[in-house]
Coordinates of C-alpha atoms and ligand atoms in Angstrom, one line a residue:
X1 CA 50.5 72.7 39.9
X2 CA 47.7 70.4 38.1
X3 CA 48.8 68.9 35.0
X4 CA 45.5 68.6 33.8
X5 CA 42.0 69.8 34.2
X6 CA 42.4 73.3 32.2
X7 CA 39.6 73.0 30.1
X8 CA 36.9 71.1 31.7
X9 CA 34.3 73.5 31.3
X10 CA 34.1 76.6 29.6
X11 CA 31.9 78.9 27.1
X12 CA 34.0 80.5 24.1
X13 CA 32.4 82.9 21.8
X14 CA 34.7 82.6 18.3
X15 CA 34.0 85.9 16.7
X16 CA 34.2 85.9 12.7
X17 CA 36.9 88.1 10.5
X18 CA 39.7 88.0 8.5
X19 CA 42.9 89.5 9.7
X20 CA 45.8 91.0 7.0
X21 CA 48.8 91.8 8.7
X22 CA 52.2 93.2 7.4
X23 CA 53.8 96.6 7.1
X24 CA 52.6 97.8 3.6
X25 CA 49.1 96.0 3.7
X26 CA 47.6 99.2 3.5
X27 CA 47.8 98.4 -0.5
X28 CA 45.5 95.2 0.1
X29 CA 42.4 97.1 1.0
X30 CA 41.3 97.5 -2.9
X31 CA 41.3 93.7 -3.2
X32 CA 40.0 93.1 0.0
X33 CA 36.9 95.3 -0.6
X34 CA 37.1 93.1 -3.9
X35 CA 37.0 89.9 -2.5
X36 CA 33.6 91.2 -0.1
X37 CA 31.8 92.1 -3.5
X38 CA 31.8 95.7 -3.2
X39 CA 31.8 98.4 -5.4
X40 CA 30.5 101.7 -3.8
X41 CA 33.4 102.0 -0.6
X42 CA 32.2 104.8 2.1
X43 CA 35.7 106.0 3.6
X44 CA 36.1 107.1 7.0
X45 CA 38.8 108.8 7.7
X46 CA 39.7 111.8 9.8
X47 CA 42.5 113.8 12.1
X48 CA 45.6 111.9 11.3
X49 CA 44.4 109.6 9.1
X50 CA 42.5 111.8 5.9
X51 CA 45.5 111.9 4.2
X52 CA 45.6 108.0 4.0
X53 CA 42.2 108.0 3.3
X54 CA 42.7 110.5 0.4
X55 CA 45.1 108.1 -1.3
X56 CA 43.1 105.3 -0.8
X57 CA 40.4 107.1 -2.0
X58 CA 42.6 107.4 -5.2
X59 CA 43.4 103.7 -5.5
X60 CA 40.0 102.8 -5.2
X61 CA 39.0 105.0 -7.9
X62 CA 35.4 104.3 -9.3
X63 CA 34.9 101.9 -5.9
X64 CA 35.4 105.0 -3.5
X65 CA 31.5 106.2 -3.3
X66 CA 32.7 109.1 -0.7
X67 CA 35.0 110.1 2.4
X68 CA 33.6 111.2 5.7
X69 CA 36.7 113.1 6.8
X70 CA 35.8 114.0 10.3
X71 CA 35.6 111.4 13.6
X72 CA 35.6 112.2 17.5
X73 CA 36.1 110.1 20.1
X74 CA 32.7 108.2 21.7
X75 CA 31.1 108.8 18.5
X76 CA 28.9 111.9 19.1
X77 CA 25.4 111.3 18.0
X78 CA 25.4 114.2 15.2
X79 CA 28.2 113.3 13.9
X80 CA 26.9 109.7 13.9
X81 CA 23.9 111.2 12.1
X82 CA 25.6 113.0 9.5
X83 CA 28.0 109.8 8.5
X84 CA 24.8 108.1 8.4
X85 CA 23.1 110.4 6.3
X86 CA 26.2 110.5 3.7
X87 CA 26.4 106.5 3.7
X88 CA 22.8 106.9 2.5
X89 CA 23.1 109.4 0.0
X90 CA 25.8 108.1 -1.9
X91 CA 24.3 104.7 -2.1
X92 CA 27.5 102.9 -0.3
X93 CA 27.5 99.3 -0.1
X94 CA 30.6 98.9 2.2
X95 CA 33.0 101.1 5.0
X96 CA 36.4 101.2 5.5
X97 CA 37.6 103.1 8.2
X98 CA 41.2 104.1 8.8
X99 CA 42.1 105.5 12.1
X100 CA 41.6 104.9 15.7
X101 CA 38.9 103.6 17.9
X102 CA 37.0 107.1 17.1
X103 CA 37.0 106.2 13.0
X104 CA 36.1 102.7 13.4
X105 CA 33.5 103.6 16.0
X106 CA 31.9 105.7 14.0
X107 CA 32.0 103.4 10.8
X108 CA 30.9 100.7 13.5
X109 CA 27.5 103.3 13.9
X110 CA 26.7 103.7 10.1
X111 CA 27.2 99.7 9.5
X112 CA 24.8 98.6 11.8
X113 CA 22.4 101.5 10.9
X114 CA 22.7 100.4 6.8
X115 CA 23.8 97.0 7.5
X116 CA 27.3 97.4 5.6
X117 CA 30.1 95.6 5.9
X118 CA 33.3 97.1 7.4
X119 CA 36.9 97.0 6.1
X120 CA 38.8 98.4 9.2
X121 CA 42.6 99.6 9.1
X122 CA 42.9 100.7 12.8
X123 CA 46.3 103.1 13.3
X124 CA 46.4 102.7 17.0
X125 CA 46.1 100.2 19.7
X126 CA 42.9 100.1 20.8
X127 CA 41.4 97.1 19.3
X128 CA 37.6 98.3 18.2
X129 CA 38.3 96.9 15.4
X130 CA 37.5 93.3 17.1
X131 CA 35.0 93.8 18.7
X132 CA 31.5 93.8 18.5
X133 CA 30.6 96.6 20.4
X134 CA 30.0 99.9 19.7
X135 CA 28.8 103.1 21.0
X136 CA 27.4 106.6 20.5
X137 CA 27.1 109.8 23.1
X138 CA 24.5 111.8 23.9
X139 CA 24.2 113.3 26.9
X140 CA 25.6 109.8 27.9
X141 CA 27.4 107.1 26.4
X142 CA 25.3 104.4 25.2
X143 CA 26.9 101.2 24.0
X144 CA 25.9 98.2 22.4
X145 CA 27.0 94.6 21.3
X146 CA 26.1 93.8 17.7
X147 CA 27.8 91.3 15.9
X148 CA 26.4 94.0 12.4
X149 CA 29.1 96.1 14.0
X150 CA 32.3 93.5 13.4
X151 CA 34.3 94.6 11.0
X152 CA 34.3 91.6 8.3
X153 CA 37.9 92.3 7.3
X154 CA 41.1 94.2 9.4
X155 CA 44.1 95.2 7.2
X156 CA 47.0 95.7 9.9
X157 CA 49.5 98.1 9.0
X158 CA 52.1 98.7 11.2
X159 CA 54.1 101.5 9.0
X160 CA 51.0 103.5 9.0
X161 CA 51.2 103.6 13.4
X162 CA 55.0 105.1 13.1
X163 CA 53.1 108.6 12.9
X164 CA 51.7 108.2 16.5
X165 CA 53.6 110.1 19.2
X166 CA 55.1 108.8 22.2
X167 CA 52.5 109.7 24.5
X168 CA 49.3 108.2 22.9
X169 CA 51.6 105.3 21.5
X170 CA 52.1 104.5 25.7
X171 CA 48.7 105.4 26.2
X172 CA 46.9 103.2 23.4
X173 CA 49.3 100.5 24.3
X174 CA 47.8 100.5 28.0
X175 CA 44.6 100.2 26.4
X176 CA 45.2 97.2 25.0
X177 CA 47.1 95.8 27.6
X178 CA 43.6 96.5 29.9
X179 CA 42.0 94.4 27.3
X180 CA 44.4 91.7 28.2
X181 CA 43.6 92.1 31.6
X182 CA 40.0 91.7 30.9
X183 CA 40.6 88.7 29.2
X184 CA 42.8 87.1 31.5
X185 CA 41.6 87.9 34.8
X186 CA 37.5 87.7 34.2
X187 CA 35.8 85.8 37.1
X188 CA 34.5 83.5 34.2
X189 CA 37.5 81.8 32.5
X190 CA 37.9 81.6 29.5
X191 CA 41.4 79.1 28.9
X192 CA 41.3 80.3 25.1
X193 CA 40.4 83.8 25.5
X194 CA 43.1 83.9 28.3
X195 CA 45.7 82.6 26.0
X196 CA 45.5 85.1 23.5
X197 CA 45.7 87.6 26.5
X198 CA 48.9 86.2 27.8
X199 CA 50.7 86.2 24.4
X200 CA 49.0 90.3 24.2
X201 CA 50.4 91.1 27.5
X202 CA 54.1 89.8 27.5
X203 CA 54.2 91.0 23.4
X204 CA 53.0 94.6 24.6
X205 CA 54.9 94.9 27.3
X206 CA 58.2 93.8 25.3
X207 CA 57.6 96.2 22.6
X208 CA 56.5 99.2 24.2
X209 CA 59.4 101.1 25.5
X210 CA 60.9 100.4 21.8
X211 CA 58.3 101.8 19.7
X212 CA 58.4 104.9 22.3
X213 CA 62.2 105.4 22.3
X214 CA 62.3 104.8 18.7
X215 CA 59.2 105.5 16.7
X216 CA 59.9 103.9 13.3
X217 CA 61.0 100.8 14.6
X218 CA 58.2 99.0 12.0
X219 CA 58.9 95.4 13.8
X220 CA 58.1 97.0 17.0
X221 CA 55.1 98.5 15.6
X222 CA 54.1 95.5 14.4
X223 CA 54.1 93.5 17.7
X224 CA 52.0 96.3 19.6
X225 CA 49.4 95.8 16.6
X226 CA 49.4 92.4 17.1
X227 CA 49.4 92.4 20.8
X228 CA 46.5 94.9 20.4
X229 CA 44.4 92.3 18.1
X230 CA 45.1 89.8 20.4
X231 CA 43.8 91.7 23.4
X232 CA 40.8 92.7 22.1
X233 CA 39.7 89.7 20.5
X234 CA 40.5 88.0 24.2
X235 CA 38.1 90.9 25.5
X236 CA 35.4 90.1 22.8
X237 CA 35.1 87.1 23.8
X238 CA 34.9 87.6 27.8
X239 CA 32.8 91.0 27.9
X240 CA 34.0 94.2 29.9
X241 CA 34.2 94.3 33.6
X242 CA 35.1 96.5 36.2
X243 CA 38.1 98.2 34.9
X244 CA 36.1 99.3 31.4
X245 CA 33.1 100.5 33.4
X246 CA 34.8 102.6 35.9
X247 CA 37.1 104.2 32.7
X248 CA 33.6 104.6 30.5
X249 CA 32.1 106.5 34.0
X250 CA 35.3 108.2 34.3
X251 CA 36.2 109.0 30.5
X252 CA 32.6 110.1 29.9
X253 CA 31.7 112.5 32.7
X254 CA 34.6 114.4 32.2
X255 CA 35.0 114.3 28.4
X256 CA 39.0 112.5 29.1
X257 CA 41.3 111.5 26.1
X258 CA 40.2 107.3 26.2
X259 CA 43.5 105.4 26.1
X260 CA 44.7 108.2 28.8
X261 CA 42.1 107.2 31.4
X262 CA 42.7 103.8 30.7
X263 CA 46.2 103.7 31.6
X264 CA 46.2 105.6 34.5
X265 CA 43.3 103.6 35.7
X266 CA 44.8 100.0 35.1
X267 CA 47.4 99.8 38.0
X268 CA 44.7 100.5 40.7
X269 CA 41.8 98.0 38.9
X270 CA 44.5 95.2 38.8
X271 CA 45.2 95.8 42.7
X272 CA 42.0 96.4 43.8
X273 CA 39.3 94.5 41.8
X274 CA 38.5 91.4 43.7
X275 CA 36.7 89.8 40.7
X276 CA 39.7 89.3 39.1
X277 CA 40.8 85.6 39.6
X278 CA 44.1 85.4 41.2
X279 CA 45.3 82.7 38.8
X280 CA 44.9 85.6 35.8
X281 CA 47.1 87.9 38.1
X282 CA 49.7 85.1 38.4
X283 CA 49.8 84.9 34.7
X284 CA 49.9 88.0 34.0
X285 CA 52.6 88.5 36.3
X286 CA 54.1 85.9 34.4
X287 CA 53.8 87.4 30.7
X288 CA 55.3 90.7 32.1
X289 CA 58.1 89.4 33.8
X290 CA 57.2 90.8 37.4
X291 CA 56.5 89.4 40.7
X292 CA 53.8 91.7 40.6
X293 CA 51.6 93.2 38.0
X294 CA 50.7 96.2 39.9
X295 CA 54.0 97.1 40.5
X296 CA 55.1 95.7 36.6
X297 CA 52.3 97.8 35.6
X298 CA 53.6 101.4 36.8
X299 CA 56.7 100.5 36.2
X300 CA 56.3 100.2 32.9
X301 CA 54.0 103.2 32.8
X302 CA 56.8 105.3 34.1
X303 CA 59.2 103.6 31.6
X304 CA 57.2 105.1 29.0
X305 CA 57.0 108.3 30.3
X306 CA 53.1 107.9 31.2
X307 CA 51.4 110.6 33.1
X308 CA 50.9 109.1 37.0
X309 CA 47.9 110.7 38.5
X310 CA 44.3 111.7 37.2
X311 CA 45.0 115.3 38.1
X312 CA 48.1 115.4 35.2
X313 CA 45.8 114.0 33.1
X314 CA 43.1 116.9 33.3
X315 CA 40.4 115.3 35.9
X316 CA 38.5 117.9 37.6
X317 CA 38.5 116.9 40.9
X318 CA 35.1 118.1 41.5
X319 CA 33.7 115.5 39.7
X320 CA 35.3 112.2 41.3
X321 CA 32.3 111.8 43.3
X322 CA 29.4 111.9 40.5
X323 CA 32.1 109.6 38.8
X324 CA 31.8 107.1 41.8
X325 CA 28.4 107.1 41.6
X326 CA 28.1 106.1 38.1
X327 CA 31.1 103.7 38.1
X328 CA 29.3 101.9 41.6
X329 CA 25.9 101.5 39.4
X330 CA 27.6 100.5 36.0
X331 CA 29.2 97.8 37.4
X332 CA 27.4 94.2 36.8
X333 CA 24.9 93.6 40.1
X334 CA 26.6 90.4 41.0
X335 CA 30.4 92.0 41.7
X336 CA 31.0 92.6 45.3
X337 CA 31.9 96.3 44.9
X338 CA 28.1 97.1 43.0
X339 CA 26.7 99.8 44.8
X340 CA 29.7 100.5 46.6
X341 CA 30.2 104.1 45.7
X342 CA 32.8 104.7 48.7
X343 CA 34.3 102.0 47.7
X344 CA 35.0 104.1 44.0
X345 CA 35.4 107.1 45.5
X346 CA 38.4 105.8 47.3
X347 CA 39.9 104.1 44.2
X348 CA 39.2 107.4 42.7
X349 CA 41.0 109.4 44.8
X350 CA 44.0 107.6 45.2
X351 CA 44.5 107.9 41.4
X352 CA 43.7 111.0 41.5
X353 CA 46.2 112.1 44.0
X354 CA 49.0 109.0 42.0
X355 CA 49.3 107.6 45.8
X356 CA 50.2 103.5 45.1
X357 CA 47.2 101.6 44.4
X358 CA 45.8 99.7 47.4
X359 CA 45.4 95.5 47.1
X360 CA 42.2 94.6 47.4
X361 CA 41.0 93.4 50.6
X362 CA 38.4 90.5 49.7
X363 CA 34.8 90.2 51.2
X364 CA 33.5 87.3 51.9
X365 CA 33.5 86.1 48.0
X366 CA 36.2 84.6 48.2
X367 CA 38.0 84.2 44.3
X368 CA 39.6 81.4 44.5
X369 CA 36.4 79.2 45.0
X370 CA 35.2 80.3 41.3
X371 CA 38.3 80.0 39.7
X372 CA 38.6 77.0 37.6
X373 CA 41.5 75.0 38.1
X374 CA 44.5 75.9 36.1
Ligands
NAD1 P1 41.4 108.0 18.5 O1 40.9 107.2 17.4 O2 40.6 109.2 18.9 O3 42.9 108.5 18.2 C1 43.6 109.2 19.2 C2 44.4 110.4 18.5 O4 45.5 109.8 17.8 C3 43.6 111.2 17.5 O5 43.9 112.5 17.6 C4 44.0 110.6 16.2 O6 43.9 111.5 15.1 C5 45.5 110.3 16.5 N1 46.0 109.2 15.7 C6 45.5 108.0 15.5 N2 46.3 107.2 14.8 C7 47.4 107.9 14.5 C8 48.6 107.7 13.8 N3 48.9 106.5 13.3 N4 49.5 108.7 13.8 C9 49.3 109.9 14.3 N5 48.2 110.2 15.0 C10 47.2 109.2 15.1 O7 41.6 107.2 19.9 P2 41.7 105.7 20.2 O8 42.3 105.6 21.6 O9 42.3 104.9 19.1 O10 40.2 105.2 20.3 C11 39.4 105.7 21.3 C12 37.9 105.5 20.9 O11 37.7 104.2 20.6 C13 37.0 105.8 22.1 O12 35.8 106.4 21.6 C14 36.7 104.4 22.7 O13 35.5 104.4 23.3 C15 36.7 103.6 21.4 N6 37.0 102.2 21.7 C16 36.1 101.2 21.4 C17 36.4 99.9 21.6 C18 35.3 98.9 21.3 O14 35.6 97.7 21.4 N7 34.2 99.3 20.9 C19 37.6 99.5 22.1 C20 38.6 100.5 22.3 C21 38.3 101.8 22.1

């Protein structure tokens, strides 16, 4: 084990935003839209979350310009256009969005199409809120990287996630801890994005089978929020790789619940992507606990009561195929499994049928030679 040497050369990209965390924070989003200088508030806020937004709505009084009450998951394009088209009409000169990935995405959509700044307070794991990307589906999914889509300001509230049921709490929580993956296992290290990952993983995994036995627990609440922020702000800063673009492929053809595909998906991407630098397993192994993270990984998913095969989760098997296809051509040209449709297919079908996940066999790129030292 070297001592030294765990920074000698690396690229960081420190995104900007303030963070306000605590149970009960939810009452800070008046000042915070005070302290940004705005005064005509666009709320979005659907499904579970309108009836927080109608109260905020009330506490914001003369500052709450509207409320778009409806959001879908991958933002579809008409319902990108009608958001758009209300942000417009009622003059608004800021967003806050309170709900999952689906409300922030969409708030994500109307800021960079008005150039408005975003108060997010996210009620699940999934860590949009972070990031800079964002997305909108047409026919396909089209996604983007815009730092006009950062949110300038998260409010955290862990009392408002108590209402999420056991089975998306598990799956959002997997979410995040893919983002943690991402972040600590990217072929190009990043030491500080890979420390926030670590401290994600080992604080989801803790928490998890808490917050699912007992859904009020507000402390436990609170760590998978702040596991989640840390995940994604790991992932922000490394980019997606073969996990997120084989879930996307996935996810999209088949119209599947996000945080759902992600979990199910995570076990078999952590055994079988050869990209990921074997240092970032170790550590990860390490945060959860485990020998190894494969095996920590459905473990825990069973733990938490997680569906274990793509067929419980709805995936028509007809379209694993197409699926492999797209996954093999989204992936970036310089991973060794680019093209390699078979390759998916097999992946694919192994999830599909919950058979263990196979370890990755490496080519001839061999990982170890690009990992820095550690
Ligand atoms: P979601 O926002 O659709 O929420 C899932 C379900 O949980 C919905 O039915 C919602 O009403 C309900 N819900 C949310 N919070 C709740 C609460 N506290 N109590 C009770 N019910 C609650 O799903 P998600 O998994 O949060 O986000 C998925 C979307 O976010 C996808 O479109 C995905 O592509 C996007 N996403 C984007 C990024 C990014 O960086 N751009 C990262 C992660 C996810």
């Amino acid at each position: 084990m070297r001592e030294f040497g765990i920074a000698t050369r690396f690229v960081h990209d420190r995104l900007p935003g303030r963070v306000v965390f605590g149970a009960g924070s939810v009452e800070q989003v008046p000042r915070e839209i005070d302290a940004l200088d705005c005064h005509r508030v666009l709320l979005v806020a659907g499904g579970s979350a309108a009836g927080v937004g109608a109260r905020l709505a009330d506490t914001l009084g003369a500052r709450a310009a509207g409320h778009f009450d409806r959001v879908a998951q991958h933002v579809p394009e008409t319902l990108a256009a009608e958001a758009s088209e209300v942000a417009g009409r009622v003059d608004a000169d800021s967003l806050c969005s309170v709900g999952g990935g689906s409300a922030t995405g969409l708030a994500k959509v109307v800021a960079v199409e008005h150039e408005l700044p975003i108060v997010a307070v996210p009620t699940t794991y999934a860590g949009s809120e972070v990031t800079p990307v964002y997305g909108v589906t047409g026919e396909r999914k089209h996604t983007a990287r815009d730092l006009a889509a950062l949110p300038r300001t998260v409010v955290y509230d862990p009392a408002l996630t108590i209402g999420l049921p056991p089975r998306p709490t598990a799956a959002s929580a997997f979410n995040a801890l893919a983002h943690a993956v991402a972040a600590l296992c990217a072929p190009h290290q990043d030491p500080i994005a890979a420390l926030y990952a670590e401290e994600a993983a080992g604080t989801l995994a803790r928490a998890l089978p808490t917050a699912v036995r007992r859904h009020d627990d507000v402390d436990a609440r609170g760590d998978l929020l702040y596991g989640a922020y840390l995940a994604a702000s790991g992932l922000a800063a490394v980019g997606t790789g073969l996990h997120h673009r084989l879930c996307h492929a996935l996810g999209g053809r088949c119209r599947l619940v996000h945080a759902d595909v992600h979990a199910l998906l995570l076990p078999y991407t952590v055994a079988g992507d050869e990209a990921l630098v074997t240092s970032g397993r170790r550590r990860l192994a390490h945060a959860l606990g485990v020998e190894d993270p494969v095996v920590g990984l459905r473990a825990l998913a069973r733990e938490v009561g997680l569906p274990d095969s793509l067929a419980a989760i709805g995936t028509p098997a007809d379209q694993l195929e197409a699926v492999a296809a797209d996954a093999a051509g989204a992936v970036d040209r310089a991973h060794p499994r680019a093209g390699d449709q078979a390759w998916f297919r097999g992946l694919l079908d192994d999830a599909y049928a919950g058979r263990p996940p196979e370890p990755h066999e490496p080519t001839t790129h061999t990982r170890e030679a690009q990992e820095g030292p550690r």
